[in-house]
mmCIF file of C-alpha atoms in Angstrom:
data_model
loop_
_atom_site.group_PDB
_atom_site.id
_atom_site.type_symbol
_atom_site.label_atom_id
_atom_site.label_comp_id
_atom_site.label_asym_id
_atom_site.label_seq_id
_atom_site.Cartn_x
_atom_site.Cartn_y
_atom_site.Cartn_z
ATOM 1 C CA UNK U 23 9.338 -1.530 -24.830
ATOM 2 C CA UNK U 24 12.601 -1.831 -27.073
ATOM 3 C CA UNK U 25 15.878 -3.443 -26.286
ATOM 4 C CA UNK U 26 18.970 -5.039 -27.596
ATOM 5 C CA UNK U 27 19.792 -8.834 -27.468
ATOM 6 C CA UNK U 28 23.409 -8.567 -26.339
ATOM 7 C CA UNK U 29 24.224 -11.812 -27.883
ATOM 8 C CA UNK U 30 23.081 -10.861 -31.213
ATOM 9 C CA UNK U 31 22.716 -7.288 -31.394
ATOM 10 C CA UNK U 32 19.249 -7.687 -32.701
ATOM 11 C CA UNK U 33 16.556 -5.375 -31.300
ATOM 12 C CA UNK U 34 13.894 -7.219 -29.281
ATOM 13 C CA UNK U 35 10.321 -5.640 -28.837
ATOM 14 C CA UNK U 36 8.845 -6.524 -25.287
ATOM 15 C CA UNK U 37 5.844 -6.102 -23.564
ATOM 16 C CA UNK U 38 5.735 -5.066 -19.867
ATOM 17 C CA UNK U 39 2.929 -6.799 -17.985
ATOM 18 C CA UNK U 40 2.571 -5.658 -14.563
ATOM 19 C CA UNK U 41 -0.047 -8.270 -13.739
ATOM 20 C CA UNK U 42 2.328 -11.258 -14.824
ATOM 21 C CA UNK U 43 4.276 -13.204 -12.428
ATOM 22 C CA UNK U 44 6.461 -14.787 -15.100
ATOM 23 C CA UNK U 45 8.742 -13.164 -17.796
ATOM 24 C CA UNK U 46 8.589 -14.870 -21.172
ATOM 25 C CA UNK U 47 10.754 -14.762 -24.133
ATOM 26 C CA UNK U 48 10.351 -16.348 -27.553
ATOM 27 C CA UNK U 49 12.766 -19.042 -28.274
ATOM 28 C CA UNK U 50 13.417 -17.424 -31.946
ATOM 29 C CA UNK U 51 15.058 -14.430 -30.218
ATOM 30 C CA UNK U 52 17.741 -16.114 -28.022
ATOM 31 C CA UNK U 53 19.266 -18.699 -30.370
ATOM 32 C CA UNK U 54 22.856 -20.033 -29.384
ATOM 33 C CA UNK U 55 22.315 -19.310 -25.636
ATOM 34 C CA UNK U 56 22.576 -22.023 -23.049
ATOM 35 C CA UNK U 57 19.614 -22.409 -20.780
ATOM 36 C CA UNK U 58 18.558 -24.220 -17.826
ATOM 37 C CA UNK U 59 16.310 -27.393 -18.224
ATOM 38 C CA UNK U 60 13.990 -26.391 -15.379
ATOM 39 C CA UNK U 61 10.422 -26.352 -16.446
ATOM 40 C CA UNK U 62 8.075 -24.358 -14.353
ATOM 41 C CA UNK U 63 4.320 -25.171 -14.503
ATOM 42 C CA UNK U 64 2.793 -22.695 -17.124
ATOM 43 C CA UNK U 65 -0.685 -22.277 -18.530
ATOM 44 C CA UNK U 66 -1.903 -19.738 -21.007
ATOM 45 C CA UNK U 67 -5.369 -17.926 -20.532
ATOM 46 C CA UNK U 68 -7.231 -20.572 -22.447
ATOM 47 C CA UNK U 69 -5.895 -23.208 -20.228
ATOM 48 C CA UNK U 70 -3.441 -24.832 -22.820
ATOM 49 C CA UNK U 71 0.253 -25.492 -21.808
ATOM 50 C CA UNK U 72 2.763 -23.540 -24.136
ATOM 51 C CA UNK U 73 5.754 -25.427 -25.394
ATOM 52 C CA UNK U 74 8.580 -24.535 -22.651
ATOM 53 C CA UNK U 75 12.172 -25.298 -23.529
ATOM 54 C CA UNK U 76 13.845 -23.830 -20.563
ATOM 55 C CA UNK U 77 14.567 -20.956 -18.554
ATOM 56 C CA UNK U 78 17.379 -18.498 -18.416
ATOM 57 C CA UNK U 79 18.199 -15.551 -16.110
ATOM 58 C CA UNK U 80 19.088 -12.490 -18.332
ATOM 59 C CA UNK U 81 19.881 -8.927 -17.721
ATOM 60 C CA UNK U 82 17.276 -6.298 -18.888
ATOM 61 C CA UNK U 83 18.418 -2.766 -19.298
ATOM 62 C CA UNK U 84 15.510 -0.259 -18.703
ATOM 63 C CA UNK U 85 16.308 3.455 -18.538
ATOM 64 C CA UNK U 86 20.098 2.900 -17.907
ATOM 65 C CA UNK U 87 19.287 0.401 -14.941
ATOM 66 C CA UNK U 88 20.117 -3.296 -15.059
ATOM 67 C CA UNK U 89 17.832 -5.653 -13.475
ATOM 68 C CA UNK U 90 17.940 -9.656 -13.749
ATOM 69 C CA UNK U 91 14.949 -11.383 -14.795
ATOM 70 C CA UNK U 92 14.310 -15.191 -14.972
ATOM 71 C CA UNK U 93 12.741 -15.697 -18.499
ATOM 72 C CA UNK U 94 10.818 -18.711 -19.424
ATOM 73 C CA UNK U 95 11.886 -19.844 -22.993
ATOM 74 C CA UNK U 96 8.877 -20.747 -25.142
ATOM 75 C CA UNK U 97 7.988 -21.293 -28.808
ATOM 76 C CA UNK U 98 4.876 -19.900 -30.756
ATOM 77 C CA UNK U 99 4.537 -16.491 -28.867
ATOM 78 C CA UNK U 100 3.066 -13.257 -30.397
ATOM 79 C CA UNK U 101 5.636 -10.991 -28.656
ATOM 80 C CA UNK U 102 9.250 -11.363 -28.740
ATOM 81 C CA UNK U 103 9.589 -11.018 -24.885
ATOM 82 C CA UNK U 104 6.857 -10.354 -21.952
ATOM 83 C CA UNK U 105 8.513 -8.904 -18.937
ATOM 84 C CA UNK U 106 6.245 -9.813 -15.849
ATOM 85 C CA UNK U 107 6.850 -7.433 -12.826
ATOM 86 C CA UNK U 108 3.726 -8.214 -10.738
ATOM 87 C CA UNK U 109 5.931 -7.229 -7.681
ATOM 88 C CA UNK U 110 4.976 -3.814 -8.158
ATOM 89 C CA UNK U 111 1.499 -4.373 -7.424
ATOM 90 C CA UNK U 112 1.585 -7.304 -5.183
ATOM 91 C CA UNK U 113 0.335 -5.495 -2.038
ATOM 92 C CA UNK U 114 -3.445 -6.354 -1.455
ATOM 93 C CA UNK U 115 -5.736 -4.243 0.692
ATOM 94 C CA UNK U 116 -6.435 -6.183 3.772
ATOM 95 C CA UNK U 117 -8.883 -4.440 6.151
ATOM 96 C CA UNK U 118 -10.559 -6.260 9.093
ATOM 97 C CA UNK U 119 -14.193 -6.709 8.737
ATOM 98 C CA UNK U 120 -15.247 -4.294 11.826
ATOM 99 C CA UNK U 121 -13.160 -1.471 10.035
ATOM 100 C CA UNK U 122 -14.383 -1.973 6.515
ATOM 101 C CA UNK U 123 -17.300 0.264 6.648
ATOM 102 C CA UNK U 124 -15.116 3.014 8.187
ATOM 103 C CA UNK U 125 -12.511 2.534 5.478
ATOM 104 C CA UNK U 126 -15.030 2.732 2.691
ATOM 105 C CA UNK U 127 -16.728 5.719 4.248
ATOM 106 C CA UNK U 128 -13.252 7.425 4.321
ATOM 107 C CA UNK U 129 -12.281 6.570 0.894
ATOM 108 C CA UNK U 130 -15.682 7.847 -0.496
ATOM 109 C CA UNK U 131 -15.350 11.059 1.520
ATOM 110 C CA UNK U 132 -11.831 11.682 0.163
ATOM 111 C CA UNK U 133 -12.844 11.068 -3.305
ATOM 112 C CA UNK U 134 -15.846 13.558 -3.016
ATOM 113 C CA UNK U 135 -13.590 16.025 -1.611
ATOM 114 C CA UNK U 136 -10.771 15.454 -4.274
ATOM 115 C CA UNK U 137 -8.422 14.506 -1.646
ATOM 116 C CA UNK U 138 -7.723 11.221 -3.678
ATOM 117 C CA UNK U 139 -8.246 10.314 -7.262
ATOM 118 C CA UNK U 140 -8.524 6.901 -9.020
ATOM 119 C CA UNK U 141 -5.082 5.567 -9.916
ATOM 120 C CA UNK U 142 -3.796 3.323 -12.643
ATOM 121 C CA UNK U 143 -0.173 3.155 -11.114
ATOM 122 C CA UNK U 144 1.415 -0.296 -10.549
ATOM 123 C CA UNK U 145 3.041 1.111 -7.424
ATOM 124 C CA UNK U 146 0.589 1.098 -4.458
ATOM 125 C CA UNK U 147 0.491 0.195 -0.848
ATOM 126 C CA UNK U 148 -2.356 -1.225 1.308
ATOM 127 C CA UNK U 149 -4.700 0.987 3.353
ATOM 128 C CA UNK U 150 -3.514 0.418 7.072
ATOM 129 C CA UNK U 151 -5.716 1.380 9.894
ATOM 130 C CA UNK U 152 -4.041 0.740 13.274
ATOM 131 C CA UNK U 153 -6.532 1.211 16.169
ATOM 132 C CA UNK U 154 -5.409 3.610 18.852
ATOM 133 C CA UNK U 155 -7.896 3.770 21.542
ATOM 134 C CA UNK U 156 -6.234 6.521 23.572
ATOM 135 C CA UNK U 157 -5.072 8.610 20.736
ATOM 136 C CA UNK U 158 -1.501 8.022 21.368
ATOM 137 C CA UNK U 159 0.957 6.938 18.565
ATOM 138 C CA UNK U 160 2.958 3.609 18.647
ATOM 139 C CA UNK U 161 4.862 1.737 15.930
ATOM 140 C CA UNK U 162 3.521 -1.423 14.167
ATOM 141 C CA UNK U 163 4.239 -4.522 16.322
ATOM 142 C CA UNK U 164 7.555 -6.325 16.025
ATOM 143 C CA UNK U 165 7.077 -9.294 13.406
ATOM 144 C CA UNK U 166 9.449 -11.457 15.655
ATOM 145 C CA UNK U 167 7.341 -10.675 18.809
ATOM 146 C CA UNK U 168 4.185 -11.703 16.730
ATOM 147 C CA UNK U 169 5.713 -14.965 15.661
ATOM 148 C CA UNK U 170 7.123 -15.847 19.196
ATOM 149 C CA UNK U 171 3.404 -15.584 20.178
ATOM 150 C CA UNK U 172 2.538 -18.315 17.842
ATOM 151 C CA UNK U 173 4.884 -20.491 19.534
ATOM 152 C CA UNK U 174 3.025 -23.649 21.187
ATOM 153 C CA UNK U 175 0.031 -22.966 19.019
ATOM 154 C CA UNK U 176 -1.720 -26.033 17.711
ATOM 155 C CA UNK U 177 -4.249 -24.779 15.154
ATOM 156 C CA UNK U 178 -3.566 -22.311 12.213
ATOM 157 C CA UNK U 179 -5.769 -21.322 9.326
ATOM 158 C CA UNK U 180 -5.907 -19.192 6.297
ATOM 159 C CA UNK U 181 -9.287 -18.179 5.087
ATOM 160 C CA UNK U 182 -9.856 -17.548 1.337
ATOM 161 C CA UNK U 183 -12.714 -15.051 0.542
ATOM 162 C CA UNK U 184 -13.776 -15.770 -3.036
ATOM 163 C CA UNK U 185 -16.290 -13.014 -3.161
ATOM 164 C CA UNK U 186 -14.329 -10.258 -1.364
ATOM 165 C CA UNK U 187 -15.557 -6.518 -2.102
ATOM 166 C CA UNK U 188 -13.738 -4.705 -4.749
ATOM 167 C CA UNK U 189 -11.840 -1.724 -3.634
ATOM 168 C CA UNK U 190 -10.720 0.904 -5.955
ATOM 169 C CA UNK U 191 -6.841 1.923 -6.238
ATOM 170 C CA UNK U 192 -6.463 5.629 -5.424
ATOM 171 C CA UNK U 193 -3.651 8.147 -5.158
ATOM 172 C CA UNK U 194 -3.480 11.374 -3.220
ATOM 173 C CA UNK U 195 -3.830 14.606 -5.075
ATOM 174 C CA UNK U 196 -1.309 16.067 -2.703
ATOM 175 C CA UNK U 197 0.837 15.034 -0.039
ATOM 176 C CA UNK U 198 -1.596 13.877 2.872
ATOM 177 C CA UNK U 199 0.471 15.211 5.705
ATOM 178 C CA UNK U 200 0.833 18.792 6.843
ATOM 179 C CA UNK U 201 2.133 21.673 4.491
ATOM 180 C CA UNK U 202 4.955 22.235 6.615
ATOM 181 C CA UNK U 203 6.711 18.937 5.650
ATOM 182 C CA UNK U 204 5.382 18.869 1.997
ATOM 183 C CA UNK U 205 7.755 20.224 -0.955
ATOM 184 C CA UNK U 206 6.630 23.243 -2.631
ATOM 185 C CA UNK U 207 5.404 21.511 -5.658
ATOM 186 C CA UNK U 208 2.502 19.856 -3.584
ATOM 187 C CA UNK U 209 1.504 23.014 -1.561
#
């Protein structure tokens, strides 16, 4: 991605990294800009700590839209800027154990019948399988009610599954609800 540094008017070449939680900018590209002295913990892939000299919130113009990113200013960087946008892919697939086999079977069936296909999109949503014993419809529970149910509880835990099964990321080939509510392009 190419952009213009508004302070200097120079072109900046940036890498957009959908898996990165942080946005980085090369110190050589933002000379004469005041920056904050906050130093977030940062490690490179090889475990070394890059030379962080500060942070700065900068406006990024992408297709006529302005978005604010907090950039970490570092030296000795291959790219002029790396824009981390992992929020696009932040949702993880969470399926309860007793529904896992059903979900996998349904995904395999939809892949086999070309209802869905593998996707490389950064935009995604998790599989949800609300149980409806009597076949009726009901909305997802109110979050406030769920939190109120926790009132008075003494024990809380989070479980970390280190070897969880890997699920593929898929997208529909057509809109998955009835033809009457689908645009003509998907019919």
